[in-house]
Amino acid sequence: MTIPWAEVIGDPIAQSKSPIVHGFWLERLGQSGDYGRAHVRPEDLADYIAARRQAEGWRGCNVTLPHKIAIMPLLDDLTDAAREVGAVNTVVRQADGSLLGHNSDAPGFAEALPMAHADTDRPAALIGAGGAARAALVGLASRGYRKVILYNRDEARAQELARSAAGARLDIAVRPIAELGPAPGSVAPWLLANATSLGMTGQPPVPVDLSGWPDDLLVYDMVYAPLETPLLAAARARGMETIDGLSMLIGQAAIAFLLFFGLTAPRVHDRELRALLTT
Ligand code: NDP
């Protein structure tokens, strides 16, 4: 019997934690299956897809930088979420052999968020205008949120994101990152989410002083290396609730795991998985 297998592709790829996550779940469930990694350069992407269409047992792949957009025209169809985000992070080979592009980053981001109260007029403050921010906007809309203040260094890029399909279901105000903070007299945000690479190892921290923000602010950092970013450390010191980057990483992987292997990820072991990912 052919063992089902999947993999993550990117350039570079050594840093990906996906093989650890999927391998852990397969092992915990006692299921046969394999999840590897493949280094695919941009010039080899079309050949990679053509070869995998025929590969025995191949269920699909996760897609990381720099292929999330370039892979889209090579596939047979896209889910609505992939269209809305404008990027694919999971490719699944269907029963008929066709390749369907999904985006599990948006639901992976949203998984840890509460649903919006119907009467909420508090905005979410989101920093960034790249791929992670795009997924976060779709995730916020899926949870029923409507108002977003979008901060980015390159303001024109943020304006473009606000006008895109990802921003279409939201009421978005764009601000320069230098103005990060609750504006006097305005309704205070309920969420501050970082979707930039600020705070990553070797990068400067998010330039924010949390002292003027509300005590009940939820602070979400998508960066997971390090897991305790300066932003999260400052929020915890202020007694604020926080969500770290592994929540999204594990959440999006669980969706892909179900699509590849037809199995529900055993999330009761999240604590053990987190320990494995941070050692
Ligand atoms: P992109 O390259 O698409 O976007 C990068 C973003 O960071 C842009 O908004 C950019 O601003 C901003 N930025 C970078 N350097 C600076 C700086 N020095 N000062 C101010 N802003 C800066 O990256 P992604 O959106 O794909 O990823 C962003 C982060 O999210 C990464 O840390 C990534 O690891 C993380 N991520 C985490 C996931 C998870 O599962 N936890 C999933 C996906 C991403 P500008 O537009 O002005 O250049």
CSV table of N, CA and C in Angstrom, one decimal, residues 9 157 193:
chain,number,residue,atom,x,y,z
A,9,ILE,N,7.2,23.4,0.6
A,9,ILE,CA,8.1,23.8,-0.4
A,9,ILE,C,8.4,25.3,-0.2
A,157,ARG,N,1.4,51.1,0.2
A,157,ARG,CA,1.2,49.7,0.1
A,157,ARG,C,-0.1,49.3,1.0
A,193,ALA,N,-2.4,43.8,16.6
A,193,ALA,CA,-1.8,42.6,16.0
A,193,ALA,C,-0.6,43.0,15.1
